[in-house]
mmCIF file of C-alpha atoms in Angstrom:
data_model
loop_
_atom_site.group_PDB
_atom_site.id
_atom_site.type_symbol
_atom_site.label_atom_id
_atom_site.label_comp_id
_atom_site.label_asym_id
_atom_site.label_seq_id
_atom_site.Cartn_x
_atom_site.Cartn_y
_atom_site.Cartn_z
ATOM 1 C CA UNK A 79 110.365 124.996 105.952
ATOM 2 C CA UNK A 80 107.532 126.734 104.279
ATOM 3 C CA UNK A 81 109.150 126.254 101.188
ATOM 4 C CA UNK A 82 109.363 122.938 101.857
ATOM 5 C CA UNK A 83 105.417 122.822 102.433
ATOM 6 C CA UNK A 84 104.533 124.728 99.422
ATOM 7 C CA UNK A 85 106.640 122.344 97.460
ATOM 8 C CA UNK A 86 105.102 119.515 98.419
ATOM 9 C CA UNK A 87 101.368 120.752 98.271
ATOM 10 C CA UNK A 88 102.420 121.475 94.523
ATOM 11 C CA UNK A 89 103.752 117.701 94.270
ATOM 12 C CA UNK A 90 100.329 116.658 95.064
ATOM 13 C CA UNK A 91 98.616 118.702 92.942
ATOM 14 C CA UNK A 92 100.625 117.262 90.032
ATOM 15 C CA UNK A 93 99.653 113.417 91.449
ATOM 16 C CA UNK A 94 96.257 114.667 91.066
ATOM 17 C CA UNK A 95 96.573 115.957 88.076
ATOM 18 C CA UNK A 96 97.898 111.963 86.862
ATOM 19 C CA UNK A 97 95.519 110.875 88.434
ATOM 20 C CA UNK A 98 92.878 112.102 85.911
ATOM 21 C CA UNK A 99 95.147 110.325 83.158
ATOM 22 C CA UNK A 100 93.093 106.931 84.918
ATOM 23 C CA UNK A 101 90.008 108.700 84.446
ATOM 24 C CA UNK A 102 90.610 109.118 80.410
ATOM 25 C CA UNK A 103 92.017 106.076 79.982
ATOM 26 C CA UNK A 104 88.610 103.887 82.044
ATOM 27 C CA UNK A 105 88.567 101.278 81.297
ATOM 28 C CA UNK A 106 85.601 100.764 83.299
ATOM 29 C CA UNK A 107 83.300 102.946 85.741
ATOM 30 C CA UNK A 108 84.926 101.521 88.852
ATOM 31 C CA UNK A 109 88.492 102.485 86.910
ATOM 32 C CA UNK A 110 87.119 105.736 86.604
ATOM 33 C CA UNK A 111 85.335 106.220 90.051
ATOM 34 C CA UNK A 112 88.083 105.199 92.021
ATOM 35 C CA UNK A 113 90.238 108.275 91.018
ATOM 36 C CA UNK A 114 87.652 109.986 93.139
ATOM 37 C CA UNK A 115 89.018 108.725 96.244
ATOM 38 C CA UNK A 116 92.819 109.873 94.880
ATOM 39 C CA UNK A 117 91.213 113.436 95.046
ATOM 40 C CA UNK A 118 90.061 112.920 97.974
ATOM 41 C CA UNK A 119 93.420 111.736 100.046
ATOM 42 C CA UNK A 120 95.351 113.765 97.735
ATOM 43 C CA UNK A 121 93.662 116.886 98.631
ATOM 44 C CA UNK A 122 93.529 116.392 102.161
ATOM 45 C CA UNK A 123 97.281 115.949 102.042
ATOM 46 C CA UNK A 124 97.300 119.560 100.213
ATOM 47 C CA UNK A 125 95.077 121.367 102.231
ATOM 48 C CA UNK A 126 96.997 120.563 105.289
ATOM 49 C CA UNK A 127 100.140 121.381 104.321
ATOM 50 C CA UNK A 128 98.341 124.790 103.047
ATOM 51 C CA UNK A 129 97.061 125.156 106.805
ATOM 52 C CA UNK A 130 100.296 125.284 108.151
ATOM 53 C CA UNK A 131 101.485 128.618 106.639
ATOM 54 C CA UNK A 132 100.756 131.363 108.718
ATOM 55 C CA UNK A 133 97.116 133.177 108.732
ATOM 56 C CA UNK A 134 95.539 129.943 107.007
ATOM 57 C CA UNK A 135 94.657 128.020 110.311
ATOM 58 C CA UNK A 136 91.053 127.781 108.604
ATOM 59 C CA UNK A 137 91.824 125.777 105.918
ATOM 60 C CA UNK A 138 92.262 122.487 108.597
ATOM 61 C CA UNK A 139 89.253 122.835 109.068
ATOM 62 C CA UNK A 140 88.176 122.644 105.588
ATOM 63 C CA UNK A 141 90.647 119.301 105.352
ATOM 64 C CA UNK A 142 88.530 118.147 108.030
ATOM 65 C CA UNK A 143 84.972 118.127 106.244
ATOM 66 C CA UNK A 144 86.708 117.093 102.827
ATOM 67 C CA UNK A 145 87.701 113.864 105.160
ATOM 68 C CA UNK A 146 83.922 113.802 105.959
ATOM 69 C CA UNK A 147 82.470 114.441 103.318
ATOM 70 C CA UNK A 148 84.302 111.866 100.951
ATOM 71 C CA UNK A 149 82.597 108.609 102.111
ATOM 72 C CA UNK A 150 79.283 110.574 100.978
ATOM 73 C CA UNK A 151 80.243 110.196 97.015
ATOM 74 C CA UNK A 152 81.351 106.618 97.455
ATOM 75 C CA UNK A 153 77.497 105.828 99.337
ATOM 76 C CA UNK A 154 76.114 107.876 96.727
ATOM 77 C CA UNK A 155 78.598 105.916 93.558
ATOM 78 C CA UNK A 156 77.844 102.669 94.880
ATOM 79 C CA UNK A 157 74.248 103.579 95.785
ATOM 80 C CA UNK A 158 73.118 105.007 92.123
ATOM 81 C CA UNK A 159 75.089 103.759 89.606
ATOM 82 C CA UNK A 160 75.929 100.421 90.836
ATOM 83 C CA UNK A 161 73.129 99.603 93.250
ATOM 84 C CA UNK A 162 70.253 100.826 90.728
ATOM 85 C CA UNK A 163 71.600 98.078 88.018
ATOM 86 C CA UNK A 164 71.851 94.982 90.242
ATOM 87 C CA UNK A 165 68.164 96.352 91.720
ATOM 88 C CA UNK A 166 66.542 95.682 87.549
ATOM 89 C CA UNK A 167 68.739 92.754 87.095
ATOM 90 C CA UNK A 168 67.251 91.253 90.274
ATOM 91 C CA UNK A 169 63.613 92.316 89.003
ATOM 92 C CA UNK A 170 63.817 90.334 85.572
ATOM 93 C CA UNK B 224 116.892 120.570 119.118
ATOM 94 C CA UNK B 225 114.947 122.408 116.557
ATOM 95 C CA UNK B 226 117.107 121.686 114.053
ATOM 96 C CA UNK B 227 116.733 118.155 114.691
ATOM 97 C CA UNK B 228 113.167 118.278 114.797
ATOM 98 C CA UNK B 229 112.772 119.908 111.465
ATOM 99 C CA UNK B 230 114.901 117.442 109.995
ATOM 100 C CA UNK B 231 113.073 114.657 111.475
ATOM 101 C CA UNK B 232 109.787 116.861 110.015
ATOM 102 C CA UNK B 233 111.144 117.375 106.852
ATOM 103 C CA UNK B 234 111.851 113.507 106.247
ATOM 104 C CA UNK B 235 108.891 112.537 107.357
ATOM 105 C CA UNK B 236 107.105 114.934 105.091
ATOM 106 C CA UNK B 237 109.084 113.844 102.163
ATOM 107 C CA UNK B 238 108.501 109.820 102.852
ATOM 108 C CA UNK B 239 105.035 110.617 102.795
ATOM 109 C CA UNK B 240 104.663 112.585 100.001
ATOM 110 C CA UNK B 241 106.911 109.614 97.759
ATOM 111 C CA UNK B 242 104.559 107.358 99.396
ATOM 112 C CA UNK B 243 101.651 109.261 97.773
ATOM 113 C CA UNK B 244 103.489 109.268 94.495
ATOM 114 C CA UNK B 245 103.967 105.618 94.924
ATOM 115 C CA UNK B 246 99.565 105.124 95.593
ATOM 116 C CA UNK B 247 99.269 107.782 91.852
ATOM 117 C CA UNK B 248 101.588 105.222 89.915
ATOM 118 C CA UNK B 249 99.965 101.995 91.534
ATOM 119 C CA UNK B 250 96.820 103.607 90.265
ATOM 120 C CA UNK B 251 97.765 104.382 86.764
ATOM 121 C CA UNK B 252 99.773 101.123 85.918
ATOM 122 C CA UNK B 253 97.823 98.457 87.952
ATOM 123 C CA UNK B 254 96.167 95.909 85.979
ATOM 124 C CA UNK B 255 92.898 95.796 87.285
ATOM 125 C CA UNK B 256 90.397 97.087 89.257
ATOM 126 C CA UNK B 257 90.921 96.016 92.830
ATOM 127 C CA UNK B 258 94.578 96.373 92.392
ATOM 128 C CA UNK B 259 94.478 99.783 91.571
ATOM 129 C CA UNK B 260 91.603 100.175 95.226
ATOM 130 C CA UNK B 261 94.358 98.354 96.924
ATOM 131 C CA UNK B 262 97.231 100.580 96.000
ATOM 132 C CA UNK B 263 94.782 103.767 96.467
ATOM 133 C CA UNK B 264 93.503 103.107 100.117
ATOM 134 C CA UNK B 265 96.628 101.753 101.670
ATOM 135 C CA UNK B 266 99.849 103.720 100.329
ATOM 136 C CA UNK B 267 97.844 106.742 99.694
ATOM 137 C CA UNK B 268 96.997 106.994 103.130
ATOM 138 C CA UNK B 269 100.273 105.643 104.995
ATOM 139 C CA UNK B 270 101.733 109.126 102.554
ATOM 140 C CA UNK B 271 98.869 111.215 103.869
ATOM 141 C CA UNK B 272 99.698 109.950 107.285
ATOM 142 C CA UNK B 273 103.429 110.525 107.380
ATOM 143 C CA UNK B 274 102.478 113.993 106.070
ATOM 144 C CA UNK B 275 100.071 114.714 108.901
ATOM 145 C CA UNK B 276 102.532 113.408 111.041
ATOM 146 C CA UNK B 277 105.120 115.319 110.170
ATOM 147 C CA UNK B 278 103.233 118.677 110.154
ATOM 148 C CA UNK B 279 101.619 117.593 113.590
ATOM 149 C CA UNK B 280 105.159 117.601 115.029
ATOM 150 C CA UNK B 281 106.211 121.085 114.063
ATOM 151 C CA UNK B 282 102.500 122.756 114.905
ATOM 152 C CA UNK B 283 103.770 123.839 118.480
ATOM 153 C CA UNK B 284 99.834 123.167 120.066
ATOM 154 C CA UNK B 285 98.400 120.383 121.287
ATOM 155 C CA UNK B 286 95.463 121.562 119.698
ATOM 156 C CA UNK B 287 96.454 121.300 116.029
ATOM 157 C CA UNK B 288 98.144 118.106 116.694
ATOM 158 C CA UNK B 289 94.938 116.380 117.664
ATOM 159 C CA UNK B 290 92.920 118.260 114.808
ATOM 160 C CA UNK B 291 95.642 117.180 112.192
ATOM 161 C CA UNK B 292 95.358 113.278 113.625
ATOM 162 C CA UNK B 293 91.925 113.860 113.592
ATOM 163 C CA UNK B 294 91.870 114.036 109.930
ATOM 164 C CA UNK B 295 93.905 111.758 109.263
ATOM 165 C CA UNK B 296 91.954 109.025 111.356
ATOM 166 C CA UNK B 297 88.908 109.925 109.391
ATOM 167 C CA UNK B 298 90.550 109.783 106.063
ATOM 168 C CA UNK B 299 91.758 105.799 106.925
ATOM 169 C CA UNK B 300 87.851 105.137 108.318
ATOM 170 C CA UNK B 301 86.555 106.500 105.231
ATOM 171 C CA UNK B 302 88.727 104.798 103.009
ATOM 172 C CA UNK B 303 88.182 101.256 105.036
ATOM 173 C CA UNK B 304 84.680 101.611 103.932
ATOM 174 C CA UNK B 305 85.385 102.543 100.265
ATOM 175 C CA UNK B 306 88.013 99.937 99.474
ATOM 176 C CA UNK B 307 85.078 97.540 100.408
ATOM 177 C CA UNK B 308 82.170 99.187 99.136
ATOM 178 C CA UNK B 309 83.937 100.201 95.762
ATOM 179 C CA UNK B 310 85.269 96.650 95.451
ATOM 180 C CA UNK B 311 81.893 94.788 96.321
ATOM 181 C CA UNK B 312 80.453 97.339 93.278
ATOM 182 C CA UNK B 313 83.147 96.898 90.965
ATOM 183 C CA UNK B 314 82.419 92.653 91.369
ATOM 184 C CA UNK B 315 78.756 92.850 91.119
ATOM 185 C CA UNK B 316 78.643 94.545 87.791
ATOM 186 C CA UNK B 317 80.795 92.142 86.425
ATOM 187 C CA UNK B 318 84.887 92.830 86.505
ATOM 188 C CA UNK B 319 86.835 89.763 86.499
ATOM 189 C CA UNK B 320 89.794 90.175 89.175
ATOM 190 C CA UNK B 321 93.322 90.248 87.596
ATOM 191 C CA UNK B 322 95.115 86.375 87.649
ATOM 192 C CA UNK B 323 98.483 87.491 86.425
ATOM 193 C CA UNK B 324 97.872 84.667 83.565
ATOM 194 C CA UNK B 325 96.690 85.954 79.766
ATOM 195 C CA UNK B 326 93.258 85.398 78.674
ATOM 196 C CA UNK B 327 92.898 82.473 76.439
#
């Protein structure tokens, strides 16, 4: 079984790691951004199977404020880059 | 009975993580924009799920159940909120959604 776990914890690291083909390729910022969120699942999904070997209990936690945290960047995408252009357009 | 359960742990386990490939290709072959958002925030998180699931089966404590649900819970709000605020973004600066027909 923890074979099993490690296995898959590798098999998301790899659909992170095609993930960041997206972030090469664009086309756009969205395109780009929304990788972002792929982390963010993604890595979740591998620090919790990491938390169930033995001795690594603390690493749930650390799943836990990754889940938190995550909607922070997306306020802070939308927020900056997006927000801060529609803000000048509605000026002119 | 434990054999059964880790069977029924490992399948769950290995749903999710095919679901999770299935949100990484979605992602990289969609043709636009709020495809891609829709293939990110709902199969990437039904694989997380089954994942989470599965690993909240075999924990043995109530305890690490809850935390692992707990996780998962907040990865579907937060990803609620960024399919919508992402997608909002993504139409105000300008990106024409995806009509299946060829531009002109």
């Amino acid at each position: 079984m923890a074979e099993l776990r490690m296995g898959l914890a590798l098999f998301l690291l790899l659909n992170i790691l095609a993930g960041l083909v997206r972030v090469v390729l664009g086309p756009s910022l969205t395109d780009r951004f929304i990788v972002a969120q792929l982390f963010g699942t993604t890595g979740v999904g591998v620090l919790v199977l990491l938390a169930a070997a033995p001795g690594q209990a603390a690493l749930r936690d650390v799943a836990l404020v990754f889940a938190l945290l995550a909607p922070v960047t997306v306020v802070a995408f939308v927020r900056f880059a997006v927000g801060g252009e529609a803000s000048e357009r509605e000026r002119r | 009975m434990s054999a059964l359960l880790d069977g029924v742990c490992a399948a769950l386990m290995l749903a999710g993580a095919f679901f999770t490939l299935a949100g990484t290709v979605g992602v990289l072959r969609f043709p636009d924009v709020y495809c891609r958002l829709h293939a990110l925030t709902k199969v990437d998180n039904l694989g997380l799920g089954l994942v989470v699931l599965g690993l909240a089966l075999q924990s043995g404590s109530w305890a690490t159940a809850l935390e692992l649900l707990l996780v998962w819970f907040f990865v579907l709000i937060s990803s609620a909120f960024t399919c919508q605020l992402v997608a909002r973004a993504a139409l105000r600066r300008g990106a024409a959604p995806w009509t299946g027909r060829r531009p002109p």
